[in-house]
mmCIF file of C-alpha atoms and ligand atoms in Angstrom:
data_model
loop_
_atom_site.group_PDB
_atom_site.id
_atom_site.type_symbol
_atom_site.label_atom_id
_atom_site.label_comp_id
_atom_site.label_asym_id
_atom_site.label_seq_id
_atom_site.Cartn_x
_atom_site.Cartn_y
_atom_site.Cartn_z
ATOM 1 C CA MET L 280 5.031 11.729 5.680
ATOM 2 C CA ILE L 281 5.449 11.604 1.664
ATOM 3 C CA THR L 282 6.480 14.993 -0.397
ATOM 4 C CA PHE L 283 6.645 14.909 -4.199
ATOM 5 C CA ASP L 284 8.365 17.985 -5.439
ATOM 6 C CA ASN L 285 8.107 18.538 -9.080
ATOM 7 C CA VAL L 286 8.444 14.974 -9.842
ATOM 8 C CA SER L 287 8.537 13.664 -13.339
ATOM 9 C CA LYS L 288 9.171 9.941 -14.525
ATOM 10 C CA THR L 289 9.869 9.227 -18.117
ATOM 11 C CA TYR L 290 10.471 5.577 -18.791
ATOM 12 C CA ALA L 291 13.340 4.194 -20.763
ATOM 13 C CA GLY L 292 12.513 4.249 -24.346
ATOM 14 C CA GLN L 293 9.662 6.359 -23.819
ATOM 15 C CA THR L 294 8.907 10.044 -24.902
ATOM 16 C CA ARG L 295 5.760 11.029 -22.977
ATOM 17 C CA PRO L 296 6.279 11.154 -19.175
ATOM 18 C CA ALA L 297 4.461 8.402 -17.258
ATOM 19 C CA LEU L 298 4.261 11.240 -14.494
ATOM 20 C CA ARG L 299 4.515 15.082 -15.018
ATOM 21 C CA ASP L 300 5.748 17.585 -12.840
ATOM 22 C CA VAL L 301 3.697 16.189 -9.700
ATOM 23 C CA SER L 302 4.005 18.073 -6.316
ATOM 24 C CA LEU L 303 2.057 17.270 -3.259
ATOM 25 C CA ASP L 304 2.255 16.436 0.425
ATOM 26 C CA ILE L 305 0.673 13.655 2.280
ATOM 27 C CA ASP L 306 0.842 14.148 6.083
ATOM 28 C CA LYS L 307 1.158 11.482 8.641
ATOM 29 C CA GLY L 308 -2.064 9.829 9.452
ATOM 30 C CA GLU L 309 -3.703 10.694 6.137
ATOM 31 C CA PHE L 310 -6.079 8.578 3.904
ATOM 32 C CA VAL L 311 -5.639 9.124 0.371
ATOM 33 C CA PHE L 312 -7.381 7.687 -2.672
ATOM 34 C CA LEU L 313 -5.510 7.760 -6.011
ATOM 35 C CA VAL L 314 -7.688 7.719 -9.160
ATOM 36 C CA GLY L 315 -7.480 8.110 -12.756
ATOM 37 C CA SER L 316 -8.017 6.072 -15.851
ATOM 38 C CA SER L 317 -5.500 3.113 -16.660
ATOM 39 C CA GLY L 318 -2.361 4.348 -17.718
ATOM 40 C CA SER L 319 -2.665 7.692 -15.897
ATOM 41 C CA GLY L 320 0.432 7.054 -13.741
ATOM 42 C CA LYS L 321 -1.142 5.499 -10.593
ATOM 43 C CA SER L 322 1.407 2.624 -10.402
ATOM 44 C CA THR L 323 4.296 4.732 -11.349
ATOM 45 C CA PHE L 324 3.439 7.190 -8.361
ATOM 46 C CA LEU L 325 3.293 4.215 -5.710
ATOM 47 C CA ARG L 326 6.304 2.385 -7.276
ATOM 48 C CA LEU L 327 8.433 5.716 -6.954
ATOM 49 C CA ILE L 328 7.451 5.707 -3.122
ATOM 50 C CA LEU L 329 8.856 2.355 -2.992
ATOM 51 C CA ARG L 330 11.928 3.361 -4.564
ATOM 52 C CA GLU L 331 11.491 0.771 -7.224
ATOM 53 C CA TYR L 332 12.278 3.648 -9.728
ATOM 54 C CA LYS L 333 14.012 6.941 -9.224
ATOM 55 C CA PRO L 334 12.209 10.098 -10.858
ATOM 56 C CA THR L 335 13.677 11.422 -14.047
ATOM 57 C CA LYS L 336 13.321 14.946 -12.450
ATOM 58 C CA GLY L 337 12.369 16.414 -9.013
ATOM 59 C CA SER L 338 12.669 15.158 -5.279
ATOM 60 C CA ILE L 339 10.744 12.562 -3.545
ATOM 61 C CA TYR L 340 10.797 12.332 0.429
ATOM 62 C CA VAL L 341 9.212 9.144 2.260
ATOM 63 C CA ALA L 342 9.184 8.959 5.870
ATOM 64 C CA GLY L 343 12.144 11.137 6.482
ATOM 65 C CA HIS L 344 14.136 9.855 3.619
ATOM 66 C CA ASP L 345 15.307 11.706 0.462
ATOM 67 C CA LEU L 346 15.063 8.845 -2.017
ATOM 68 C CA GLY L 347 17.169 10.744 -4.342
ATOM 69 C CA ARG L 348 19.999 10.365 -1.667
ATOM 70 C CA LEU L 349 19.062 7.160 -0.472
ATOM 71 C CA PRO L 350 22.056 4.477 -0.991
ATOM 72 C CA ALA L 351 21.059 0.839 -2.302
ATOM 73 C CA TRP L 352 21.826 -0.525 0.792
ATOM 74 C CA ARG L 353 19.114 1.430 2.801
ATOM 75 C CA ILE L 354 16.365 0.670 0.446
ATOM 76 C CA PRO L 355 15.082 -2.552 2.336
ATOM 77 C CA ARG L 356 14.874 -0.160 5.501
ATOM 78 C CA LEU L 357 12.468 2.254 3.491
ATOM 79 C CA ARG L 358 10.472 -0.673 2.211
ATOM 80 C CA ARG L 359 9.864 -1.785 5.830
ATOM 81 C CA GLN L 360 8.176 1.314 6.462
ATOM 82 C CA VAL L 361 5.831 1.106 3.561
ATOM 83 C CA GLY L 362 3.496 -1.837 3.845
ATOM 84 C CA THR L 363 1.975 -3.075 0.668
ATOM 85 C CA VAL L 364 -1.116 -4.849 -0.618
ATOM 86 C CA PHE L 365 -2.189 -5.619 -4.245
ATOM 87 C CA GLN L 366 -5.413 -6.654 -6.228
ATOM 88 C CA ASP L 367 -3.931 -10.263 -6.676
ATOM 89 C CA PHE L 368 -2.956 -10.665 -2.865
ATOM 90 C CA ARG L 369 0.470 -12.133 -3.610
ATOM 91 C CA LEU L 370 0.549 -14.563 -0.578
ATOM 92 C CA LEU L 371 2.897 -17.412 -0.288
ATOM 93 C CA PRO L 372 1.346 -20.548 -1.652
ATOM 94 C CA GLY L 373 1.291 -23.874 0.407
ATOM 95 C CA LYS L 374 1.784 -21.728 3.551
ATOM 96 C CA THR L 375 -0.853 -21.513 6.298
ATOM 97 C CA VAL L 376 -2.290 -17.989 7.129
ATOM 98 C CA TYR L 377 0.069 -17.814 10.371
ATOM 99 C CA GLU L 378 3.136 -18.581 8.461
ATOM 100 C CA ASN L 379 2.287 -16.060 5.620
ATOM 101 C CA VAL L 380 2.485 -13.271 8.506
ATOM 102 C CA ALA L 381 5.142 -14.477 10.428
ATOM 103 C CA PHE L 382 7.286 -14.624 7.321
ATOM 104 C CA ALA L 383 6.957 -10.875 7.211
ATOM 105 C CA LEU L 384 8.580 -10.756 10.773
ATOM 106 C CA GLN L 385 11.115 -13.337 10.116
ATOM 107 C CA VAL L 386 12.810 -11.747 7.308
ATOM 108 C CA ILE L 387 13.364 -8.644 9.312
ATOM 109 C CA GLY L 388 14.825 -10.559 12.172
ATOM 110 C CA LYS L 389 12.250 -10.456 14.938
ATOM 111 C CA SER L 390 12.696 -13.084 17.619
ATOM 112 C CA SER L 391 10.365 -16.201 17.805
ATOM 113 C CA ARG L 392 8.815 -14.860 20.911
ATOM 114 C CA GLU L 393 7.818 -11.505 19.471
ATOM 115 C CA ILE L 394 6.640 -13.338 16.410
ATOM 116 C CA ARG L 395 4.373 -15.553 18.606
ATOM 117 C CA THR L 396 3.003 -12.553 20.407
ATOM 118 C CA ILE L 397 2.465 -10.061 17.248
ATOM 119 C CA VAL L 398 1.035 -12.540 14.516
ATOM 120 C CA PRO L 399 -2.044 -13.731 16.610
ATOM 121 C CA GLU L 400 -2.595 -10.000 17.576
ATOM 122 C CA THR L 401 -2.518 -9.059 13.999
ATOM 123 C CA LEU L 402 -4.826 -11.951 12.741
ATOM 124 C CA ASP L 403 -7.257 -10.958 15.432
ATOM 125 C CA LEU L 404 -7.245 -7.581 14.229
ATOM 126 C CA VAL L 405 -8.238 -8.767 10.600
ATOM 127 C CA GLY L 406 -10.764 -11.119 11.958
ATOM 128 C CA LEU L 407 -8.878 -14.239 10.854
ATOM 129 C CA GLY L 408 -7.846 -15.328 14.520
ATOM 130 C CA ASP L 409 -9.594 -18.869 14.195
ATOM 131 C CA LYS L 410 -8.157 -19.467 10.886
ATOM 132 C CA SER L 411 -4.291 -19.263 11.386
ATOM 133 C CA GLU L 412 -3.809 -22.768 10.553
ATOM 134 C CA ARG L 413 -5.578 -22.888 7.275
ATOM 135 C CA LEU L 414 -3.730 -22.939 4.003
ATOM 136 C CA THR L 415 -4.370 -19.522 2.334
ATOM 137 C CA ASP L 416 -4.954 -21.305 -0.865
ATOM 138 C CA GLU L 417 -8.243 -22.425 0.405
ATOM 139 C CA LEU L 418 -9.567 -19.053 1.774
ATOM 140 C CA SER L 419 -11.974 -16.916 0.028
ATOM 141 C CA GLY L 420 -10.544 -13.731 -1.817
ATOM 142 C CA GLY L 421 -11.638 -11.516 1.033
ATOM 143 C CA GLU L 422 -10.115 -13.805 3.488
ATOM 144 C CA GLN L 423 -6.925 -13.890 1.414
ATOM 145 C CA GLN L 424 -6.871 -10.131 1.149
ATOM 146 C CA ARG L 425 -7.410 -10.042 4.967
ATOM 147 C CA VAL L 426 -4.126 -12.136 5.191
ATOM 148 C CA ALA L 427 -2.328 -9.706 2.790
ATOM 149 C CA LEU L 428 -3.300 -6.877 4.942
ATOM 150 C CA ALA L 429 -2.130 -8.578 8.131
ATOM 151 C CA ARG L 430 1.169 -9.253 6.682
ATOM 152 C CA ALA L 431 1.442 -5.647 5.368
ATOM 153 C CA PHE L 432 0.597 -4.104 8.770
ATOM 154 C CA VAL L 433 2.205 -6.747 11.065
ATOM 155 C CA ASN L 434 5.441 -4.665 11.704
ATOM 156 C CA ARG L 435 3.065 -1.334 12.191
ATOM 157 C CA PRO L 436 4.748 0.482 9.166
ATOM 158 C CA PRO L 437 4.132 4.305 9.045
ATOM 159 C CA ILE L 438 2.661 4.049 5.543
ATOM 160 C CA LEU L 439 0.556 1.451 3.868
ATOM 161 C CA ILE L 440 0.170 1.253 0.014
ATOM 162 C CA ALA L 441 -2.666 -0.511 -1.446
ATOM 163 C CA ASP L 442 -3.007 -0.835 -5.402
ATOM 164 C CA GLU L 443 -6.561 -1.915 -6.225
ATOM 165 C CA PRO L 444 -7.053 -3.991 -2.982
ATOM 166 C CA THR L 445 -10.683 -4.612 -3.780
ATOM 167 C CA GLY L 446 -10.283 -5.103 -7.632
ATOM 168 C CA ASN L 447 -10.736 -8.787 -7.294
ATOM 169 C CA LEU L 448 -13.887 -8.800 -4.504
ATOM 170 C CA ASP L 449 -17.305 -8.307 -4.525
ATOM 171 C CA PRO L 450 -18.894 -5.082 -3.217
ATOM 172 C CA THR L 451 -19.939 -6.785 0.112
ATOM 173 C CA THR L 452 -16.380 -8.262 0.604
ATOM 174 C CA SER L 453 -14.926 -5.062 -0.519
ATOM 175 C CA VAL L 454 -16.775 -3.114 2.121
ATOM 176 C CA GLY L 455 -15.101 -5.540 4.883
ATOM 177 C CA ILE L 456 -11.582 -4.718 3.455
ATOM 178 C CA MET L 457 -12.335 -0.900 3.438
ATOM 179 C CA LYS L 458 -13.327 -0.987 7.185
ATOM 180 C CA LEU L 459 -10.175 -3.084 7.949
ATOM 181 C CA LEU L 460 -7.956 -0.129 6.073
ATOM 182 C CA ASP L 461 -9.841 2.480 7.801
ATOM 183 C CA ARG L 462 -9.064 0.799 11.192
ATOM 184 C CA ILE L 463 -5.616 0.710 10.189
ATOM 185 C CA ASN L 464 -5.618 4.298 8.995
ATOM 186 C CA LYS L 465 -7.083 5.170 12.511
ATOM 187 C CA THR L 466 -3.783 3.810 14.462
ATOM 188 C CA GLY L 467 -2.148 6.654 12.674
ATOM 189 C CA THR L 468 -0.745 4.867 9.571
ATOM 190 C CA THR L 469 -0.951 6.713 6.496
ATOM 191 C CA VAL L 470 -2.810 4.966 3.768
ATOM 192 C CA ILE L 471 -2.393 5.423 -0.054
ATOM 193 C CA MET L 472 -5.115 3.492 -2.153
ATOM 194 C CA ALA L 473 -4.947 3.248 -5.929
ATOM 195 C CA THR L 474 -8.570 2.533 -7.071
ATOM 196 C CA HIS L 475 -11.153 2.195 -9.872
ATOM 197 C CA ASP L 476 -14.102 1.526 -7.160
ATOM 198 C CA SER L 477 -16.135 4.596 -7.358
ATOM 199 C CA THR L 478 -18.792 3.315 -4.743
ATOM 200 C CA ILE L 479 -16.021 3.168 -2.304
ATOM 201 C CA VAL L 480 -14.438 6.583 -2.635
ATOM 202 C CA ASP L 481 -18.033 8.246 -2.829
ATOM 203 C CA GLN L 482 -18.611 6.297 0.532
ATOM 204 C CA MET L 483 -15.431 6.918 2.330
ATOM 205 C CA ARG L 484 -15.151 10.967 1.704
ATOM 206 C CA LYS L 485 -11.522 11.021 2.197
ATOM 207 C CA ARG L 486 -8.813 13.170 0.386
ATOM 208 C CA VAL L 487 -8.899 12.233 -3.497
ATOM 209 C CA ILE L 488 -5.957 12.747 -5.821
ATOM 210 C CA GLU L 489 -6.456 12.407 -9.555
ATOM 211 C CA LEU L 490 -3.893 11.809 -12.108
ATOM 212 C CA SER L 491 -4.620 12.150 -15.845
ATOM 213 C CA ASP L 492 -1.944 11.479 -18.620
ATOM 214 C CA GLY L 493 0.604 11.675 -15.708
ATOM 215 C CA GLU L 494 -0.408 14.794 -14.572
ATOM 216 C CA LEU L 495 -2.125 15.683 -10.942
ATOM 217 C CA VAL L 496 -5.445 17.237 -12.211
ATOM 218 C CA ARG L 497 -7.121 17.225 -9.077
ATOM 219 C CA ASP L 498 -6.608 17.074 -5.131
ATOM 220 C CA GLN L 499 -9.764 17.196 -3.177
ATOM 221 C CA SER L 500 -10.577 16.998 0.590
ATOM 222 C CA LYS L 501 -13.282 14.726 1.458
ATOM 223 C CA GLY L 502 -13.494 13.925 -2.241
ATOM 224 C CA VAL L 503 -15.528 11.874 -4.514
ATOM 225 C CA TYR L 504 -14.441 9.476 -7.353
ATOM 226 C CA GLY L 505 -15.377 11.881 -10.335
ATOM 227 C CA TYR L 506 -17.435 14.977 -11.179
HETATM 228 P P1 ADP Y 8 -1.927 3.380 -14.126
HETATM 229 O O1 ADP Y 8 -1.236 2.699 -12.974
HETATM 230 O O2 ADP Y 8 -2.607 4.579 -13.772
HETATM 231 O O3 ADP Y 8 -2.707 2.455 -14.964
HETATM 232 P P2 ADP Y 8 0.963 3.344 -15.129
HETATM 233 O O4 ADP Y 8 1.817 4.303 -14.102
HETATM 234 O O5 ADP Y 8 1.170 2.016 -14.861
HETATM 235 O O6 ADP Y 8 -0.431 3.829 -14.915
HETATM 236 O O7 ADP Y 8 1.363 3.886 -16.453
HETATM 237 C C1 ADP Y 8 1.688 5.248 -16.783
HETATM 238 C C2 ADP Y 8 2.171 5.080 -18.012
HETATM 239 O O8 ADP Y 8 3.379 4.691 -18.055
HETATM 240 C C3 ADP Y 8 1.389 4.424 -19.372
HETATM 241 O O9 ADP Y 8 1.586 5.009 -20.423
HETATM 242 C C4 ADP Y 8 2.385 3.193 -19.228
HETATM 243 O O10 ADP Y 8 2.061 2.629 -20.367
HETATM 244 C C5 ADP Y 8 3.816 3.489 -18.959
HETATM 245 N N1 ADP Y 8 4.489 2.395 -18.358
HETATM 246 C C6 ADP Y 8 4.369 1.951 -17.028
HETATM 247 N N2 ADP Y 8 5.308 1.282 -16.696
HETATM 248 C C7 ADP Y 8 5.984 1.308 -17.625
HETATM 249 C C8 ADP Y 8 7.499 0.660 -17.849
HETATM 250 N N3 ADP Y 8 7.992 -0.335 -16.919
HETATM 251 N N4 ADP Y 8 8.161 0.874 -19.196
HETATM 252 C C9 ADP Y 8 7.558 1.875 -19.895
HETATM 253 N N5 ADP Y 8 6.446 2.371 -19.872
HETATM 254 C C10 ADP Y 8 5.705 2.165 -18.728
HETATM 255 P P1 ADP Y 9 10.804 -21.447 16.365
HETATM 256 O O1 ADP Y 9 10.700 -23.016 16.380
HETATM 257 O O2 ADP Y 9 11.644 -20.799 15.706
HETATM 258 O O3 ADP Y 9 10.726 -21.115 17.930
HETATM 259 P P2 ADP Y 9 7.736 -21.166 16.635
HETATM 260 O O4 ADP Y 9 7.998 -21.891 17.642
HETATM 261 O O5 ADP Y 9 7.584 -19.507 16.842
HETATM 262 O O6 ADP Y 9 9.419 -21.228 15.896
HETATM 263 O O7 ADP Y 9 6.881 -21.534 15.231
HETATM 264 C C1 ADP Y 9 7.191 -22.426 14.626
HETATM 265 C C2 ADP Y 9 5.891 -22.966 13.813
HETATM 266 O O8 ADP Y 9 4.639 -23.008 14.763
HETATM 267 C C3 ADP Y 9 5.479 -21.859 12.935
HETATM 268 O O9 ADP Y 9 5.929 -22.192 11.717
HETATM 269 C C4 ADP Y 9 3.962 -21.787 12.967
HETATM 270 O O10 ADP Y 9 3.437 -22.473 11.972
HETATM 271 C C5 ADP Y 9 3.696 -22.708 14.207
HETATM 272 N N1 ADP Y 9 2.878 -21.833 15.143
HETATM 273 C C6 ADP Y 9 3.574 -21.368 16.430
HETATM 274 N N2 ADP Y 9 2.937 -20.434 17.119
HETATM 275 C C7 ADP Y 9 1.673 -20.570 16.572
HETATM 276 C C8 ADP Y 9 0.240 -19.798 16.536
HETATM 277 N N3 ADP Y 9 -0.161 -19.168 17.790
HETATM 278 N N4 ADP Y 9 -0.830 -20.373 15.770
HETATM 279 C C9 ADP Y 9 -0.569 -21.094 14.694
HETATM 280 N N5 ADP Y 9 0.642 -21.597 14.424
HETATM 281 C C10 ADP Y 9 1.803 -21.419 15.126
#
């Protein structure tokens, strides 16, 4: 589903690469934790998958696209195949739960009939079926992250990227979000999650990829957060 082939990324004006000679394969349906200290290259790795940057060296393949050959006009289609959630939720303010999720389908041209079916189904999946008319600003952090997950997953993308999705949540709420990510993963969606949450990584026992100073230093199946 995702291949990095000898990928390096050096930002303009920098001498040290943010990512150095990274090669790996992530298969369809895998759940992968991306760990490493701050500045180790995790966000750079995720942003390369979304084609926010091009690598300085090497090749990246995502859901059948060779990102080095992807023309700019096809980038939106790539991004439709990669749902994203972030630590800070990034919801539309002043809009309801329903509208936040429906918007993701409106922008890709789904009919209102489809939207009226799919949005409630997806809100039920994340346990927010009874809150669709609430403004997201009024919800708890955990509920807001559920809305973000519903929005990311509502068009059933083959890949979901989560950048510290539990970073702003208490431990109990985080467990709920992880259960949802696990459920989404079990539908066949490939999940890649960058995190500093050692408790969660140690509980889930999924593949763990560790970056250090831009280098891939560990790739462990059923892994733990650190040694
Ligand atoms: P992480 O997500 O693990 O904290 P990042 O990928 O954000 O790591 O950063 C990796 C390295 O690249 C760091 O040294 C960071 O300062 C640098 N970096 C990240 N983004 C940029 C940018 N837009 N311009 C220049 N340097 C950057
Ligand atoms: P259109 O007028 O384009 O056909 P819809 O009738 O699908 O659009 O939706 C119009 C508005 O009605 C939406 O913005 C949404 O806020 C609200 N809405 C529609 N269905 C639901 C629902 N099941 N739950 C909550 N709100 C809904």
